[in-house]
Short mmCIF file of C-alpha atoms in Angstrom, two decimals:
data_model
loop_
_atom_site.label_atom_id
_atom_site.label_comp_id
_atom_site.label_asym_id
_atom_site.label_seq_id
_atom_site.Cartn_x
_atom_site.Cartn_y
_atom_site.Cartn_z
CA ASP D 85 146.25 199.25 -78.75
CA ALA D 86 149.75 199.12 -79.71
CA GLY D 87 150.33 195.25 -77.28
CA VAL D 88 153.27 194.99 -74.99
CA THR D 89 155.82 198.05 -75.78
CA GLN D 90 159.61 198.15 -74.28
CA SER D 91 161.99 200.87 -73.88
CA PRO D 92 164.62 200.97 -74.65
CA THR D 93 164.84 198.60 -77.74
CA HIS D 94 168.78 198.35 -77.53
CA LEU D 95 171.16 199.93 -74.37
CA ILE D 96 174.90 199.83 -74.01
CA LYS D 97 176.12 199.93 -70.71
CA THR D 98 179.84 199.33 -68.89
CA ARG D 99 180.44 196.91 -65.85
CA GLY D 100 179.07 198.42 -62.55
CA GLN D 101 176.58 200.82 -63.64
CA GLN D 102 172.67 200.26 -63.26
CA VAL D 103 170.05 199.80 -65.73
CA THR D 104 166.16 200.88 -66.08
CA LEU D 105 164.08 198.73 -68.34
CA ARG D 106 160.53 199.99 -69.08
CA CYS D 107 157.40 198.29 -70.18
CA SER D 108 154.20 199.19 -70.89
CA SER D 109 151.22 196.32 -70.81
CA GLN D 110 148.01 195.24 -73.00
CA SER D 111 145.45 197.01 -72.18
CA GLY D 112 143.20 195.66 -69.61
CA HIS D 113 146.13 193.22 -68.61
CA ASN D 114 147.13 193.66 -64.80
CA THR D 115 150.15 190.92 -64.67
CA VAL D 116 153.96 191.52 -66.03
CA SER D 117 156.36 189.06 -66.38
CA TRP D 118 160.10 190.01 -66.97
CA TYR D 119 162.16 187.22 -68.91
CA GLN D 120 166.19 187.16 -69.68
CA GLN D 121 166.98 185.63 -72.64
CA VAL D 122 170.96 184.93 -73.28
CA LEU D 123 171.81 183.91 -76.83
CA GLY D 124 170.87 180.75 -77.52
CA GLN D 125 168.66 179.44 -75.17
CA GLY D 126 165.36 180.10 -74.00
CA PRO D 127 163.88 182.75 -71.88
CA GLN D 128 164.45 182.69 -67.96
CA PHE D 129 161.88 183.92 -65.67
CA ILE D 130 162.79 186.50 -63.07
CA PHE D 131 160.05 188.86 -62.00
CA GLN D 132 155.89 188.03 -61.96
CA TYR D 133 154.21 191.02 -60.33
CA TYR D 134 150.47 191.34 -60.35
CA GLU D 135 148.37 194.10 -59.07
CA LYS D 136 151.71 196.05 -58.51
CA GLU D 137 153.04 193.12 -55.99
CA GLU D 138 155.48 190.50 -56.52
CA ARG D 139 154.08 187.43 -56.87
CA GLY D 140 156.94 184.98 -58.15
CA ARG D 141 160.89 185.53 -58.60
CA GLY D 142 163.41 183.44 -60.93
CA ASN D 143 166.50 182.40 -60.14
CA PHE D 144 168.44 185.72 -60.23
CA PRO D 145 170.23 187.99 -57.97
CA ASP D 146 169.42 190.36 -55.69
CA ARG D 147 170.83 192.97 -58.33
CA PHE D 148 167.92 192.36 -60.05
CA SER D 149 164.44 194.21 -59.01
CA ALA D 150 161.32 195.51 -60.26
CA ARG D 151 158.16 197.02 -59.89
CA GLN D 152 154.77 197.53 -60.95
CA PHE D 153 152.84 201.13 -61.41
CA PRO D 154 149.23 201.51 -60.66
CA ASN D 155 148.77 201.84 -64.40
CA TYR D 156 150.53 198.36 -65.01
CA SER D 157 153.37 199.29 -66.64
CA SER D 158 156.70 197.66 -64.78
CA GLU D 159 160.20 198.65 -64.36
CA LEU D 160 163.36 196.13 -64.48
CA ASN D 161 166.42 197.91 -63.00
CA VAL D 162 169.56 195.67 -62.58
CA ASN D 163 172.39 197.12 -60.32
CA ALA D 164 176.04 196.63 -60.63
CA LEU D 165 176.22 195.38 -64.14
CA LEU D 166 178.01 192.02 -65.26
CA LEU D 167 179.35 191.32 -68.62
CA GLY D 168 177.39 188.29 -67.85
CA ASP D 169 173.86 190.25 -67.80
CA SER D 170 173.97 190.65 -71.51
CA ALA D 171 171.41 189.79 -73.00
CA LEU D 172 167.43 190.37 -74.95
CA TYR D 173 164.97 191.21 -71.60
CA LEU D 174 161.24 190.58 -72.84
CA CYS D 175 158.58 191.74 -70.88
CA ALA D 176 155.17 189.59 -71.08
CA SER D 177 151.70 190.83 -69.93
CA SER D 178 148.36 189.13 -69.38
CA SER D 179 145.03 189.13 -67.19
CA GLU D 180 144.79 187.05 -63.79
CA GLY D 181 143.29 183.04 -64.82
CA GLN D 182 145.00 183.42 -68.06
CA GLY D 183 147.58 180.70 -67.06
CA LEU D 184 149.77 179.95 -69.74
CA LYS D 185 147.99 181.10 -73.17
CA GLU D 186 147.36 184.67 -72.94
CA GLN D 187 150.98 185.53 -72.05
CA TYR D 188 152.08 188.91 -74.96
CA PHE D 189 154.97 189.57 -75.23
CA GLY D 190 157.32 192.52 -75.93
CA PRO D 191 159.55 192.98 -79.25
CA GLY D 192 162.15 192.89 -76.22
CA THR D 193 165.42 195.47 -74.95
CA ARG D 194 168.78 194.19 -75.95
CA LEU D 195 171.10 194.72 -73.17
CA THR D 196 175.07 194.61 -73.99
CA VAL D 197 177.16 195.14 -71.11
CA THR D 198 181.36 195.71 -72.15
CA LEU P 149 163.54 174.08 -64.70
CA ALA P 150 161.56 172.81 -67.77
CA LYS P 151 159.56 170.41 -67.13
CA THR P 152 160.04 169.33 -71.10
CA THR P 153 161.94 167.31 -73.70
CA GLN P 154 162.25 168.37 -77.16
CA PRO P 155 164.81 167.63 -80.23
CA ILE P 156 166.97 170.35 -80.58
CA SER P 157 166.58 171.05 -84.39
CA MET P 158 164.97 169.86 -87.09
CA ASP P 159 165.14 170.86 -91.15
CA SER P 160 162.66 170.86 -93.37
CA TYR P 161 161.57 171.71 -97.06
CA GLU P 162 158.78 174.17 -98.17
CA GLY P 163 155.55 172.62 -98.28
CA GLN P 164 156.46 169.79 -95.81
CA GLU P 165 154.56 168.82 -92.82
CA VAL P 166 156.46 169.23 -89.92
CA ASN P 167 155.94 167.10 -86.56
CA ILE P 168 158.06 168.15 -83.56
CA THR P 169 157.17 165.70 -80.14
CA CYS P 170 158.08 167.03 -76.71
CA SER P 171 158.44 165.21 -73.82
CA HIS P 172 156.81 165.73 -70.44
CA ASN P 173 156.89 162.49 -68.00
CA ASN P 174 155.93 164.36 -64.88
CA ILE P 175 152.73 166.10 -66.77
CA ALA P 176 150.49 167.01 -63.39
CA THR P 177 147.04 166.70 -64.06
CA ASN P 178 145.64 170.20 -64.09
CA ASP P 179 148.72 170.85 -66.29
CA TYR P 180 147.73 172.09 -69.90
CA ILE P 181 150.25 172.13 -72.63
CA THR P 182 150.99 175.17 -74.64
CA TRP P 183 153.16 175.76 -77.60
CA TYR P 184 155.06 179.09 -78.39
CA GLN P 185 156.96 180.64 -81.78
CA GLN P 186 159.74 182.61 -81.57
CA PHE P 187 161.41 184.55 -84.29
CA PRO P 188 165.28 185.75 -83.77
CA SER P 189 164.89 189.27 -81.74
CA GLN P 190 161.51 188.96 -81.25
CA GLY P 191 159.22 188.20 -77.91
CA PRO P 192 157.76 184.55 -78.07
CA ARG P 193 154.62 184.42 -79.57
CA PHE P 194 151.76 181.92 -78.96
CA ILE P 195 150.70 179.32 -81.15
CA ILE P 196 148.16 176.35 -79.64
CA GLN P 197 147.52 175.01 -76.48
CA GLY P 198 146.01 171.83 -75.17
CA TYR P 199 144.83 169.42 -72.67
CA LYS P 200 144.26 166.42 -74.34
CA THR P 201 143.44 164.44 -77.95
CA LYS P 202 143.56 166.77 -80.35
CA VAL P 203 143.58 170.37 -80.63
CA THR P 204 143.88 172.15 -84.26
CA ASN P 205 143.35 176.18 -85.36
CA GLU P 206 144.65 178.25 -87.90
CA VAL P 207 147.90 177.75 -88.25
CA ALA P 208 148.91 174.33 -86.16
CA SER P 209 147.19 170.87 -84.77
CA LEU P 210 148.36 169.55 -81.31
CA PHE P 211 147.84 165.58 -80.48
CA ILE P 212 147.74 164.70 -77.08
CA PRO P 213 148.03 160.69 -76.18
CA ALA P 214 145.91 159.11 -73.24
CA ASP P 215 148.99 159.13 -70.82
CA ARG P 216 149.82 162.82 -71.86
CA LYS P 217 153.21 162.12 -71.52
CA SER P 218 154.37 163.66 -74.70
CA SER P 219 152.62 165.97 -77.09
CA THR P 220 153.28 166.64 -80.89
CA LEU P 221 153.02 170.21 -82.14
CA SER P 222 152.67 169.36 -86.29
CA LEU P 223 152.29 172.40 -88.44
CA PRO P 224 150.84 171.50 -92.11
CA ARG P 225 152.87 172.78 -95.13
CA VAL P 226 155.71 174.46 -93.71
CA SER P 227 157.04 177.65 -95.58
CA LEU P 228 160.13 179.73 -95.09
CA SER P 229 158.72 182.21 -92.67
CA ASP P 230 157.89 179.43 -90.23
CA THR P 231 161.76 179.21 -90.03
CA ALA P 232 161.59 179.94 -85.86
CA VAL P 233 162.17 178.42 -82.41
CA TYR P 234 159.29 176.13 -81.15
CA TYR P 235 159.09 176.15 -77.30
CA CYS P 236 156.56 173.63 -75.59
CA LEU P 237 155.72 174.57 -71.95
CA VAL P 238 153.42 172.75 -69.39
CA GLY P 239 151.66 174.15 -66.61
CA ASP P 240 148.39 174.39 -64.91
CA ARG P 241 145.82 176.42 -66.83
CA GLN P 242 144.43 178.55 -64.08
CA ALA P 243 147.86 179.63 -62.24
CA GLY P 244 148.53 182.93 -63.70
CA THR P 245 152.28 181.62 -63.16
CA ALA P 246 155.39 183.00 -65.19
CA LEU P 247 156.27 180.41 -68.41
CA ILE P 248 159.12 178.07 -68.05
CA PHE P 249 161.29 177.71 -71.28
CA GLY P 250 163.30 174.83 -72.21
CA LYS P 251 165.67 175.21 -75.36
CA GLY P 252 163.27 174.61 -77.59
CA THR P 253 163.57 173.32 -81.21
CA THR P 254 165.03 175.32 -84.03
CA LEU P 255 163.24 174.52 -87.12
CA SER P 256 164.87 175.81 -90.38
CA VAL P 257 162.73 175.41 -93.69
CA SER P 258 164.47 175.56 -97.00
CA SER P 259 163.45 176.21 -100.37
#
């Protein structure tokens, strides 16, 4: 099992463009969460999906959207990129009922908006 | 909003014991206390979790007083590789909810 993987590793986009980030969850996990981490800050919760349904949403604008696929992988989409969207985007997978403990994070995607 | 308060940074030397205290005055009855470690450009990694008294695993100990308004992560004999950001989180173990991170504590270990 490769654990949680994310692609791409790095990405450079221009203001106004759209971006799609991908996450493959760990085998056996049915819950995926997305976080944004700006330099010097802790990760900020964006979305959580459980069994392909959105279960939670953080305080992010509608430019951010996500979905989970039948194989439990997930995509995060960001439209109309702003300079402030530059950050490390982290995906974490877990199993239902594991709560805080068993959240396994991927290495992240470093997004730079110019 | 994060429900915890931690020191922004701490310094230590190799071989010393490091204790990082976290305040969580509004902790709920069913909340667990969980610590994560994060190295630069990597995702956070689970270290330890506890509900009350003391929990110990192969890398750390977690001390929780009876009132549960604070907790202390103890790292025995730190090494240079323990230099990282440490996050204290509280939440319902059964909820399967997202993690709410604060700013964490940056631990710098020197030789």
